[in-house]
mmCIF file of C-alpha atoms and ligand atoms in Angstrom:
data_model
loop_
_atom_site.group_PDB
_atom_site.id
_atom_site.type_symbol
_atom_site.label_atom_id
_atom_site.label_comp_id
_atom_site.label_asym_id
_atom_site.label_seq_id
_atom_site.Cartn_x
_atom_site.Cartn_y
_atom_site.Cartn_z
ATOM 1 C CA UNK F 1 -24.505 31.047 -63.919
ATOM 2 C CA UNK F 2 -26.062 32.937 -66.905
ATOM 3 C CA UNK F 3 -24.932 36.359 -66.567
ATOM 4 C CA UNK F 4 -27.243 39.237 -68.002
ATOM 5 C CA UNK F 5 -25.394 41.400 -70.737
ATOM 6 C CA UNK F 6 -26.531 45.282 -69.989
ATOM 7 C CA UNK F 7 -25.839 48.654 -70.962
ATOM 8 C CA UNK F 8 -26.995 52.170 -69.331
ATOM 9 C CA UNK F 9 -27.933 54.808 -71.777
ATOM 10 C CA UNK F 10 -27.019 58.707 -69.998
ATOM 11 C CA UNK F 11 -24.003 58.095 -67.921
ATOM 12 C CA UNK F 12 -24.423 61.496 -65.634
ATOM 13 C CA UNK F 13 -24.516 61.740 -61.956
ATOM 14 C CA UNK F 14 -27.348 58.513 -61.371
ATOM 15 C CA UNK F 15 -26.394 56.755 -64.422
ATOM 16 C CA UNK F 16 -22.563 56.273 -63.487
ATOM 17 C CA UNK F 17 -24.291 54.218 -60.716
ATOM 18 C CA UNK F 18 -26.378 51.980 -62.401
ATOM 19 C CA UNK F 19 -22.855 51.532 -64.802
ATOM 20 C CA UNK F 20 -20.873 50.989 -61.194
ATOM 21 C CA UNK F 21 -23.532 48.596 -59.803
ATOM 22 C CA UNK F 22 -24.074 46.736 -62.741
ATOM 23 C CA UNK F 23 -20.021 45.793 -63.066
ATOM 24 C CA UNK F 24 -20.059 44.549 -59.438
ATOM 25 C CA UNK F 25 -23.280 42.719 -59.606
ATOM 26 C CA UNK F 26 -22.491 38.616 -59.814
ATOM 27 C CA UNK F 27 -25.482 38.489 -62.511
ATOM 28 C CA UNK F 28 -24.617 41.046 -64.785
ATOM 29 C CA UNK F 29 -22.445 41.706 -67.835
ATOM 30 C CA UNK F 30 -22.035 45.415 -68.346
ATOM 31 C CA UNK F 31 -21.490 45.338 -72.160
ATOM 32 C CA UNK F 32 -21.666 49.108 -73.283
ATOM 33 C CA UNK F 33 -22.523 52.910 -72.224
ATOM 34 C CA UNK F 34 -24.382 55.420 -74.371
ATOM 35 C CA UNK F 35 -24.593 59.247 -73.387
ATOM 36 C CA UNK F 36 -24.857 62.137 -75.925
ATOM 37 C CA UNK F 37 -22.038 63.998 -74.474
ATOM 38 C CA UNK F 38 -18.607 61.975 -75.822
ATOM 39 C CA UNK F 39 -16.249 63.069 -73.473
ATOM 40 C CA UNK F 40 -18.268 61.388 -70.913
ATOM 41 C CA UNK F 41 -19.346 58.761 -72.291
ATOM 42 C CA UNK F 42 -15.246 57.685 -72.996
ATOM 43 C CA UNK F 43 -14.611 58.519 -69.826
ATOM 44 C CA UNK F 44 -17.307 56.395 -67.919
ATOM 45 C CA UNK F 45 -16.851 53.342 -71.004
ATOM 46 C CA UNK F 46 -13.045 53.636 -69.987
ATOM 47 C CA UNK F 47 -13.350 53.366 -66.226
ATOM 48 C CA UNK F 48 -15.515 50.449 -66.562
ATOM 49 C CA UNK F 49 -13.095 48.896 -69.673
ATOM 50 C CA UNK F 50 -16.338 48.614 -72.020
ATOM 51 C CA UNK F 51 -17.734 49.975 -75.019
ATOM 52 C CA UNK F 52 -18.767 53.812 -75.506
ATOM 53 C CA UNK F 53 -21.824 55.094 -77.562
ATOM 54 C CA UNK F 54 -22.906 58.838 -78.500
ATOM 55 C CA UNK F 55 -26.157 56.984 -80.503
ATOM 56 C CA UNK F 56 -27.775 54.370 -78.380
ATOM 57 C CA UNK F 57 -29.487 53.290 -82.301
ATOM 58 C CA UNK F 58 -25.688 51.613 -82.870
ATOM 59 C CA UNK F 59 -25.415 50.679 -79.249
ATOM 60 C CA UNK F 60 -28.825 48.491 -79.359
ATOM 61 C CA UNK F 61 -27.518 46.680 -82.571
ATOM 62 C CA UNK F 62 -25.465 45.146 -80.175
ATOM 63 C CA UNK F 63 -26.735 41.354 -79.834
ATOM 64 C CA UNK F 64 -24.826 40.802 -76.307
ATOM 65 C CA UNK F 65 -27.030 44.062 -74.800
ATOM 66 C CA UNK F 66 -29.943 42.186 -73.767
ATOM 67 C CA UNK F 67 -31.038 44.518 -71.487
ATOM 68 C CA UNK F 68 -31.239 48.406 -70.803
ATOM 69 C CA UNK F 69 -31.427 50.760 -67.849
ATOM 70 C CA UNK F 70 -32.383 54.391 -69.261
ATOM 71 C CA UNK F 71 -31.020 57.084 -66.953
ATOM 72 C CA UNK F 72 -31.005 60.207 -69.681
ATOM 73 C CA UNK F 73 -32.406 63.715 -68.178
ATOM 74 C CA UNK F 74 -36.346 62.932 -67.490
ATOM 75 C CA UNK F 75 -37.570 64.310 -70.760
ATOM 76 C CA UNK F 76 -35.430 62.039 -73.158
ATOM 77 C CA UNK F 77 -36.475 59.006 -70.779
ATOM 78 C CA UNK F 78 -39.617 57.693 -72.641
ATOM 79 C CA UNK F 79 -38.050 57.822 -76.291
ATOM 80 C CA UNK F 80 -34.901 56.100 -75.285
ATOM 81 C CA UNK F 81 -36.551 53.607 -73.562
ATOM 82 C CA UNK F 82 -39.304 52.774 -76.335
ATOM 83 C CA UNK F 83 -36.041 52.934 -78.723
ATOM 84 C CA UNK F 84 -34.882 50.011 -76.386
ATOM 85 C CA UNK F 85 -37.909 48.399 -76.220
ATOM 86 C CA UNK F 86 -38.185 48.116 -80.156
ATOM 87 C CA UNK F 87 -34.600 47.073 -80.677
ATOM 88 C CA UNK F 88 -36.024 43.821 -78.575
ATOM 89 C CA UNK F 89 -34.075 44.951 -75.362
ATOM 90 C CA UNK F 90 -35.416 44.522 -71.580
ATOM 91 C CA UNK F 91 -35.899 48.098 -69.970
ATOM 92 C CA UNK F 92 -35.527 49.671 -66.766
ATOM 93 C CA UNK F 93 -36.320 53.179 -67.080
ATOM 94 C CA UNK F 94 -35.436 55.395 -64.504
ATOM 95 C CA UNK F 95 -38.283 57.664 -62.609
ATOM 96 C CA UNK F 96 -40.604 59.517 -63.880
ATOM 97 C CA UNK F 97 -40.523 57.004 -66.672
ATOM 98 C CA UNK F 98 -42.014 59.949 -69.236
ATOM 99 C CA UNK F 99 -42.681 63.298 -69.435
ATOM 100 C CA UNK F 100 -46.504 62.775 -69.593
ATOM 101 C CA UNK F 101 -48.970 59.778 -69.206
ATOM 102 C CA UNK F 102 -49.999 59.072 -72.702
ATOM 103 C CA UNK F 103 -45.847 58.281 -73.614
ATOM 104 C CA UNK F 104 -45.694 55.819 -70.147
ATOM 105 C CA UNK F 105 -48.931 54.196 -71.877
ATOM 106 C CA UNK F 106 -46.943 53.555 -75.297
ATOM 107 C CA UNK F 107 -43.847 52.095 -73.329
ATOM 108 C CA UNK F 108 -46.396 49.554 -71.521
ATOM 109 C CA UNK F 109 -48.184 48.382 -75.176
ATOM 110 C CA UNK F 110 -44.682 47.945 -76.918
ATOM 111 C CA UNK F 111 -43.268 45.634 -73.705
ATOM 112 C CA UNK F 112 -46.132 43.835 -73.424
ATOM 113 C CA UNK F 113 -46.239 43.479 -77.233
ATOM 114 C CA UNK F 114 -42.796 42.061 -77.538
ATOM 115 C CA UNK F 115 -43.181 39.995 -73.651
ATOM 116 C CA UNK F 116 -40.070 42.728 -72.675
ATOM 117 C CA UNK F 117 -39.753 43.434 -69.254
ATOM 118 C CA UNK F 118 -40.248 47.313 -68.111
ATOM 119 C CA UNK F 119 -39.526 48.439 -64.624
ATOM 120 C CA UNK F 120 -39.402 51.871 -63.207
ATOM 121 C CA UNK F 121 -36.116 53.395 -61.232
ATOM 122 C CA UNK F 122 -38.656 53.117 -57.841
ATOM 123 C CA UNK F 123 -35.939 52.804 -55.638
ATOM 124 C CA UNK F 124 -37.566 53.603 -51.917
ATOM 125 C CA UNK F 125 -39.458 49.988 -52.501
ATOM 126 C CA UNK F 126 -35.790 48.447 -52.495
ATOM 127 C CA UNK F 127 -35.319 49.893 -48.612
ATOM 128 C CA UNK F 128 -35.686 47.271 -46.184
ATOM 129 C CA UNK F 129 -37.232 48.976 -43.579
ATOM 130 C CA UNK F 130 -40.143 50.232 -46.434
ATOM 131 C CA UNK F 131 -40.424 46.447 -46.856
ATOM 132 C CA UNK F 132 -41.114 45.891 -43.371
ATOM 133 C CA UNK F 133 -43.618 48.961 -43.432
ATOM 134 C CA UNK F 134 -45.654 47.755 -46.165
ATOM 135 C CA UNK F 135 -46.089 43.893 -44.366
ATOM 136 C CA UNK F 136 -46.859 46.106 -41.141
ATOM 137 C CA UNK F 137 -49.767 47.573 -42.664
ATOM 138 C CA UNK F 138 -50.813 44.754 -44.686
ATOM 139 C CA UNK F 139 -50.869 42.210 -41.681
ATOM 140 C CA UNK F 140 -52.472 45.237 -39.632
ATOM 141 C CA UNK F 141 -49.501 45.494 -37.214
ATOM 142 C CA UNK F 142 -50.006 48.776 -36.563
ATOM 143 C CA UNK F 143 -53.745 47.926 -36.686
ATOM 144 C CA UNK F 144 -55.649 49.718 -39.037
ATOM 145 C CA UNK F 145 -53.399 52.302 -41.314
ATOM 146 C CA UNK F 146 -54.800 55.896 -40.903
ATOM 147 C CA UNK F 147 -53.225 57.918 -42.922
ATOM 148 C CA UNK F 148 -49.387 58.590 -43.905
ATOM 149 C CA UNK F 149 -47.105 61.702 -44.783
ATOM 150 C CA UNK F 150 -44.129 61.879 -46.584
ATOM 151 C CA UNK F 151 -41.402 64.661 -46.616
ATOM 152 C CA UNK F 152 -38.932 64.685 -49.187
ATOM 153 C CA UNK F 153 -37.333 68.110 -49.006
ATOM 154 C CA UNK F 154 -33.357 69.674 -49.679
ATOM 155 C CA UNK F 155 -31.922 72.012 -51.784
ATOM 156 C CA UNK F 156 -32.601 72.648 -55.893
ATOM 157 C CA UNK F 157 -30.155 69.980 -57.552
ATOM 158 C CA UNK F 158 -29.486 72.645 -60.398
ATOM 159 C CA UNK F 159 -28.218 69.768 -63.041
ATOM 160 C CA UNK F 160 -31.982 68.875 -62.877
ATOM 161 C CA UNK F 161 -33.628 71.423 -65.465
ATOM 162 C CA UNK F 162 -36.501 69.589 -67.347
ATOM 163 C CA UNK F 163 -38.820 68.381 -64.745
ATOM 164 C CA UNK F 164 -40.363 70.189 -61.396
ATOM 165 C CA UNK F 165 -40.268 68.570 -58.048
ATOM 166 C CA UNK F 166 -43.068 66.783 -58.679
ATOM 167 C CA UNK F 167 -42.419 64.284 -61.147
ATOM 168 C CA UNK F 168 -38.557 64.642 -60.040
ATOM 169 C CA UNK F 169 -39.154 64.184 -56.651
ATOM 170 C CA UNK F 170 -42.505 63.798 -55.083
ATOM 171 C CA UNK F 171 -43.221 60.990 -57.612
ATOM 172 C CA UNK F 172 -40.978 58.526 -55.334
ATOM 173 C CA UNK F 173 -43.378 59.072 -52.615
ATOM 174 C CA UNK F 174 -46.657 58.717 -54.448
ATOM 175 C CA UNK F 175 -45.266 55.508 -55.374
ATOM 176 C CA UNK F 176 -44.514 54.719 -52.079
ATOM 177 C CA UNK F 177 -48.043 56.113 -50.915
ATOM 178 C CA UNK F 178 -49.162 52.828 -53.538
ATOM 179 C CA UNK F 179 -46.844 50.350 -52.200
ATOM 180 C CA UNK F 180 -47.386 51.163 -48.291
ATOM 181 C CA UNK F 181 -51.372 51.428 -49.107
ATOM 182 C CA UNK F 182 -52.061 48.656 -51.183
ATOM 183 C CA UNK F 183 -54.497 51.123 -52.594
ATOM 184 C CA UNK F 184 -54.658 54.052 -55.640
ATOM 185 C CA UNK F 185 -56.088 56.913 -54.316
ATOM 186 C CA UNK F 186 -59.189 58.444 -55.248
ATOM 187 C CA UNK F 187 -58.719 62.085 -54.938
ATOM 188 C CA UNK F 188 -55.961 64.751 -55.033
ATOM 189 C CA UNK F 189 -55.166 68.148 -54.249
ATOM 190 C CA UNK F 190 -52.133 69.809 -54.404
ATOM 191 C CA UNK F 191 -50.164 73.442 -54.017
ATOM 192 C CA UNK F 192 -47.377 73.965 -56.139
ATOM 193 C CA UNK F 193 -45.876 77.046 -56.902
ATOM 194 C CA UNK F 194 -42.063 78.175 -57.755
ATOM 195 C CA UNK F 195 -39.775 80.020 -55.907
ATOM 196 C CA UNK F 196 -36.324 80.005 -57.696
ATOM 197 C CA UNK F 197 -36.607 77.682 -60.575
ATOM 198 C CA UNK F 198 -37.951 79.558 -63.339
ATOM 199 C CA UNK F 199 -39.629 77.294 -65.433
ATOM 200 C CA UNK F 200 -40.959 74.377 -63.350
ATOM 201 C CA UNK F 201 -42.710 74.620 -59.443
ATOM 202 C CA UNK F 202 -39.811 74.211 -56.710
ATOM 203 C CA UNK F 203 -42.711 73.287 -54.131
ATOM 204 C CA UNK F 204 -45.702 70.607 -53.823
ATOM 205 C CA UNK F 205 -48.066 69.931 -50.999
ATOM 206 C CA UNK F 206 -50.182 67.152 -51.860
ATOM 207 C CA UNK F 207 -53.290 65.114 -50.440
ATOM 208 C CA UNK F 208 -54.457 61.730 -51.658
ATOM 209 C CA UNK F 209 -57.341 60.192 -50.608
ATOM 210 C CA UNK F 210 -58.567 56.649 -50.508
ATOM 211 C CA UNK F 211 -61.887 55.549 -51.060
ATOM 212 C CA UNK F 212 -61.200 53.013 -47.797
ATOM 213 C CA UNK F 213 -60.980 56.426 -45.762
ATOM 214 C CA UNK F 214 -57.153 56.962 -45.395
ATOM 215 C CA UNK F 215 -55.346 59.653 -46.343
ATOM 216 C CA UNK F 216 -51.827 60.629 -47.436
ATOM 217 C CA UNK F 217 -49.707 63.937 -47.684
ATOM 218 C CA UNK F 218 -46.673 64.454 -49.048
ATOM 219 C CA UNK F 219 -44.568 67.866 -49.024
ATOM 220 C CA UNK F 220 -41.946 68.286 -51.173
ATOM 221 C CA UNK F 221 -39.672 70.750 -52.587
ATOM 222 C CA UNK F 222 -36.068 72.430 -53.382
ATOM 223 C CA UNK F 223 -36.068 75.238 -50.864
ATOM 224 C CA UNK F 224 -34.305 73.515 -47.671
ATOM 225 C CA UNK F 225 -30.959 73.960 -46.960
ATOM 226 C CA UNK F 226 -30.601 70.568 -46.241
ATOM 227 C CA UNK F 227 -31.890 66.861 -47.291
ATOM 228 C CA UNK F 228 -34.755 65.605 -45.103
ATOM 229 C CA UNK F 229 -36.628 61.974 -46.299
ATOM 230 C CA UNK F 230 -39.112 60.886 -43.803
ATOM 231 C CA UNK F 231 -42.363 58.648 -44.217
ATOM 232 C CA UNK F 232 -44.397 58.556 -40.906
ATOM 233 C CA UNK F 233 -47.498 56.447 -40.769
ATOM 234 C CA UNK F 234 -50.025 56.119 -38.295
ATOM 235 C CA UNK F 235 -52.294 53.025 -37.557
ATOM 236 C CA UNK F 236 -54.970 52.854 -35.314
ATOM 237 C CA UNK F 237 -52.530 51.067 -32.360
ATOM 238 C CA UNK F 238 -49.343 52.198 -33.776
ATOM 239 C CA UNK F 239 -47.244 55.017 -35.446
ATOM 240 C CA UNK F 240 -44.321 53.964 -37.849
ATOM 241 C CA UNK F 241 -41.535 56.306 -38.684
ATOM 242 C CA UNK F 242 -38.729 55.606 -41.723
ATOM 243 C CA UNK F 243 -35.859 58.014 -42.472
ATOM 244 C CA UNK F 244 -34.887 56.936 -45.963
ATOM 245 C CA UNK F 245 -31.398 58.618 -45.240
ATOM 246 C CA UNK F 246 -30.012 56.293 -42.659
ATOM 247 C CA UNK F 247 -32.703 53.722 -43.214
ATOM 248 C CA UNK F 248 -33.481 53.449 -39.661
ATOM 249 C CA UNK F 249 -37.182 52.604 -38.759
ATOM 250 C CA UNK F 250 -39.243 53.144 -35.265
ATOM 251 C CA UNK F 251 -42.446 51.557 -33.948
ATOM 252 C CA UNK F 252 -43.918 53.256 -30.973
ATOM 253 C CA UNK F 253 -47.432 52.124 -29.752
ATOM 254 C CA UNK F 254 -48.872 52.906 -25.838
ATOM 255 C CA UNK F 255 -46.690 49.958 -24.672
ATOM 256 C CA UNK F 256 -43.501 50.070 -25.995
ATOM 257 C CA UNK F 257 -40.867 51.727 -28.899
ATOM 258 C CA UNK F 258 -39.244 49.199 -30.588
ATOM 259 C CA UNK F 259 -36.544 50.070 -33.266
ATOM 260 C CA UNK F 260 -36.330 46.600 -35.929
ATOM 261 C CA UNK F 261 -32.235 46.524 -37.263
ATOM 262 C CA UNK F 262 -32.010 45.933 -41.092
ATOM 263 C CA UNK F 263 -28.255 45.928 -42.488
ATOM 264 C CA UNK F 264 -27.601 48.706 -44.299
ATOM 265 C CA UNK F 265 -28.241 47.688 -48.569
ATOM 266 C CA UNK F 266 -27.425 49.807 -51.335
ATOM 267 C CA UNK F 267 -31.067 50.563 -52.386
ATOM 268 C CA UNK F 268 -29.557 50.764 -55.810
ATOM 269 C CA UNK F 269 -27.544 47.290 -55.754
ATOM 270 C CA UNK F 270 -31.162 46.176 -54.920
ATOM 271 C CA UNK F 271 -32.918 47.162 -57.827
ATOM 272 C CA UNK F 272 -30.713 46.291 -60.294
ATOM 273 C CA UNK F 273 -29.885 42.733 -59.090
ATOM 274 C CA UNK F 274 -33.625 42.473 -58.440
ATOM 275 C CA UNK F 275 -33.992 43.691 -62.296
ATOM 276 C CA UNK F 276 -31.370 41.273 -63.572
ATOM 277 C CA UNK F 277 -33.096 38.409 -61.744
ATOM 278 C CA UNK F 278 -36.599 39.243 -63.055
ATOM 279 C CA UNK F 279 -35.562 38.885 -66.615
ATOM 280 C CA UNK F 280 -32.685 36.313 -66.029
ATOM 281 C CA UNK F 281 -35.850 33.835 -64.159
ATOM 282 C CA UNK F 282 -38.760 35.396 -66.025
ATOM 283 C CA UNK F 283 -40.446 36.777 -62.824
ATOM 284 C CA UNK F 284 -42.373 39.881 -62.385
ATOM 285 C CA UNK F 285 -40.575 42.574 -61.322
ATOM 286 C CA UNK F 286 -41.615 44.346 -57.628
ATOM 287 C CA UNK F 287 -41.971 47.428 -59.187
ATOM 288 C CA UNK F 288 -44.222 46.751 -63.007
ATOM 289 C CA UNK F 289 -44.911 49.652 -66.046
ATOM 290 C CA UNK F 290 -48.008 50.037 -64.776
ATOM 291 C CA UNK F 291 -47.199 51.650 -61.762
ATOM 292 C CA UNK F 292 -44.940 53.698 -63.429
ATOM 293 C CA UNK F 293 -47.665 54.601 -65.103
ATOM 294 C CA UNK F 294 -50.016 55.281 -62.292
ATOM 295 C CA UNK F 295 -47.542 57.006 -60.183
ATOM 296 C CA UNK F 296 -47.268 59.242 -63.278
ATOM 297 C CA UNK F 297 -51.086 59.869 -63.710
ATOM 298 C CA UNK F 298 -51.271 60.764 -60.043
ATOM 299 C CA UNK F 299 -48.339 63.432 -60.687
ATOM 300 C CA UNK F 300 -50.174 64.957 -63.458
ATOM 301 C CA UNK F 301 -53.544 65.354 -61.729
ATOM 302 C CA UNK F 302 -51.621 66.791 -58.633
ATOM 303 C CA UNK F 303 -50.589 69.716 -61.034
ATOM 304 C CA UNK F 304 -53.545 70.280 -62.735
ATOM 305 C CA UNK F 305 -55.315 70.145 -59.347
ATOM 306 C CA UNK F 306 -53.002 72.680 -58.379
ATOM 307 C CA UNK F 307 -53.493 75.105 -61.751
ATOM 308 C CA UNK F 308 -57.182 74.988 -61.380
ATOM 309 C CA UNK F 309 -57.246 75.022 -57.628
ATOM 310 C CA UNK F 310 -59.391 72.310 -57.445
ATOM 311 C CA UNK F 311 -59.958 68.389 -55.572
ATOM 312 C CA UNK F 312 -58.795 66.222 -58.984
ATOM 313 C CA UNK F 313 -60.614 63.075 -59.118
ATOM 314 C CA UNK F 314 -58.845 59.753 -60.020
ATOM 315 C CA UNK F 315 -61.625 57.739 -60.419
HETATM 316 N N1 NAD B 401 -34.387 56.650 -58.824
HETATM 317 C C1 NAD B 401 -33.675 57.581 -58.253
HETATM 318 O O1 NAD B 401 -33.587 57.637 -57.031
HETATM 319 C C2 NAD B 401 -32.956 58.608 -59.110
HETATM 320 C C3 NAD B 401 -31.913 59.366 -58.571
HETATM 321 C C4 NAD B 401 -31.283 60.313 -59.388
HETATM 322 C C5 NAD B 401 -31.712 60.483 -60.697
HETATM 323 N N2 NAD B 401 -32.731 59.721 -61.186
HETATM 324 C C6 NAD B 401 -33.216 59.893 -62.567
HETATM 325 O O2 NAD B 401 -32.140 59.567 -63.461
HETATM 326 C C7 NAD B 401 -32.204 60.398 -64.619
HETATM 327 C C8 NAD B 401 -30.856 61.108 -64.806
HETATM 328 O O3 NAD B 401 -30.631 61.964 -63.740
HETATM 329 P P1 NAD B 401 -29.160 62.563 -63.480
HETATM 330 O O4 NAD B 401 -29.245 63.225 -62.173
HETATM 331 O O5 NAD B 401 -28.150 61.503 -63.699
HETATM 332 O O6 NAD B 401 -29.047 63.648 -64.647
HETATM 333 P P2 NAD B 401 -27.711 64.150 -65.369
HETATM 334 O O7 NAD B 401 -28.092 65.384 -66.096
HETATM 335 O O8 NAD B 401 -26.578 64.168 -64.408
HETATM 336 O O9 NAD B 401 -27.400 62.972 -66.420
HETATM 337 C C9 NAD B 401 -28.169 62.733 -67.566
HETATM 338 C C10 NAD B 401 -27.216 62.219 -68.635
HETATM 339 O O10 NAD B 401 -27.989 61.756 -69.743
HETATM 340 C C11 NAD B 401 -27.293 62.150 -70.946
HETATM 341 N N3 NAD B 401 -28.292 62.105 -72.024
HETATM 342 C C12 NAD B 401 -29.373 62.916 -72.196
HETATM 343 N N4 NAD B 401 -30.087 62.521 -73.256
HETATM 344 C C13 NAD B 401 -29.471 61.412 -73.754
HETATM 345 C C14 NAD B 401 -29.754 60.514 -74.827
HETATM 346 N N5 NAD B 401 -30.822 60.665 -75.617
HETATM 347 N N6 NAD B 401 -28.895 59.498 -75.057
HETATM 348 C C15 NAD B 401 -27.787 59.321 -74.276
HETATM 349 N N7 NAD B 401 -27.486 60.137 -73.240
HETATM 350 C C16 NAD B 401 -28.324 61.158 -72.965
HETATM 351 C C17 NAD B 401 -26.718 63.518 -70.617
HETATM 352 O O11 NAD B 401 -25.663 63.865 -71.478
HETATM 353 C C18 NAD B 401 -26.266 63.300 -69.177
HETATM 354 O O12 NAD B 401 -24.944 62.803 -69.123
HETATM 355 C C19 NAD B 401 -33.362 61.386 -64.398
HETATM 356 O O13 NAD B 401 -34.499 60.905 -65.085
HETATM 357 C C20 NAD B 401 -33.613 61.329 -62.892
HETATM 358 O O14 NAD B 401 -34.976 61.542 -62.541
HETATM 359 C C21 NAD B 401 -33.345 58.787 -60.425
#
């Protein structure tokens, strides 16, 4: 079997895993590790008996990297991951893909421009019981889907200085909000505000709405002592609930509560064997730039919504 030769540019605390996953996976080859800080990156190249990189220019020279998963802080994302993309190499770029729209638009023209593949760290899409969720709504289940809220709530992660809740955190759900829809909402408002980081909101309540009639909410923020991640969605003859955490999922409807058993995955073992396979068999990837991009677009109108205290339009 044609193994896929890899390399993970910012080795911190998420991309030691993509490093880890990618030297288990059957289908990969992890060839090399780039992160700015040396002692780390000898460290992480040494524990996983490859090659170490302060410059990921040298690493992409590097003809047996044939693809790249990006996981630098959130504001280096979109230039290391256009630097991949130009040296030729396949990208998965970790969440929120860029720091604004217009940079997530560039990454899209430059992979389609060189037929790269680009996928975005969306990792909730990789849970099985999400999977389940989405086919729910889609075959109507649950009947017709009403609306859905999300809670993704625990305390500030301090390493994570360069991005506010929303596009750290929230942006998982509106992606999810996309997937378990089917549809890109129409309208958003949203409350941010900041209550011990100093630079970026800690908090974000936000509404989407749907030109179908649904609605969505999703709260979010790094002021709770402890780590809640919940979807719950309600359809017109049943409610769905997911907790992320343990991955368990319940269906309750007037007749019965039912309780579907996935085995546990690795959400992250997913999405990188997933990647691997994309490129390795030329298929489209579950999880595309463009809703990177999207997921992105609805970030930014949920904060300018929020600074002008005002419904945003989408569309
Ligand atoms: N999909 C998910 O569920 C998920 C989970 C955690 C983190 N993330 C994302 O992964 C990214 C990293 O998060 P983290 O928690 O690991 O942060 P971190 O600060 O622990 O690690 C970032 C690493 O990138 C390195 N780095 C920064 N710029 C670089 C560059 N230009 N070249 C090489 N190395 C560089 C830093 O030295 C650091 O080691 C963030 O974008 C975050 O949003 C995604």
């Amino acid at each position: 079997m044609k193994k896929l030769g890899v390399a993970v540019v910012g080795t911190g605390f998420w991309g030691k895993n993509h490093a880890r996953v990618y030297k288990e996976l059957a289908c990969t080859n992890l060839v090399a590790i780039c992160d700015v800080n040396a002692e780390r990156a000898k460290a992480i190249a040494d524990q996983f008996g490859v090659k170490a990189y302060t410059d990921s220019s040298r690493m992409l020279r590097d003809a047996d990297v044939e693809a790249v998963s990006v996981c630098t802080w959130s504001t280096m994302l979109a230039k290391e991951a256009l630097r991949a993309l130009n040296a030729g190499k396949h990208v998965l770029v970790e969440k929120p893909m860029a720091t604004n729209s217009g940079q997530a638009q560039k990454l899209l023209q430059v992979a389609d421009a060189q037929g790269l593949h680009l996928t975005v760290g969306f990792l909730m899409r990789f849970i099985p019981g999400l999977q389940f969720m989405r086919e729910a709504v889609a075959s109507k289940k649950i009947g017709e889907l009403v609306s859905a809220v999300a809670k993704r709530v625990s305390e500030w992660p301090e390493r994570i200085g360069d991005v506010g809740v929303l596009k750290d955190t929230a942006i998982h759900d509106i992606d999810v909000m996309r997937f378990v829809s089917g549809e890109d909402p129409i309208c958003v408002y949203a409350k941010t505000g900041c209550m011990q980081h100093r630079t970026f909101e800690d908090y974000a309540q936000i509404m989407l709405t749907y030109e179908s009639g649904k609605s969505a909410f999703i709260e979010s923020n790094w002021l709770t002592p402890y780590k809640t991640r919940t979807l719950n969605v309600t359809g017109s003859e049943a409610i769905m609930r997911l907790d992320y955490i343990s991955q368990e999922l319940w269906i309750e409807s007037k007749k019965e509560s039912v309780q579907p058993r996935f085995g546990f995955q690795e959400p992250l073992k997913m999405e990188l064997q997933h990647f691997a396979e994309c490129v390795l068999e030329k298929k489209v990837p579950l999880v595309t730039g463009l809703d990177g991009l999207r997921a992105l677009q609805v970030a930014e109108a949920a904060l300018k919504s929020s600074a002008k205290n005002t419904v945003v339009k989408l569309k």
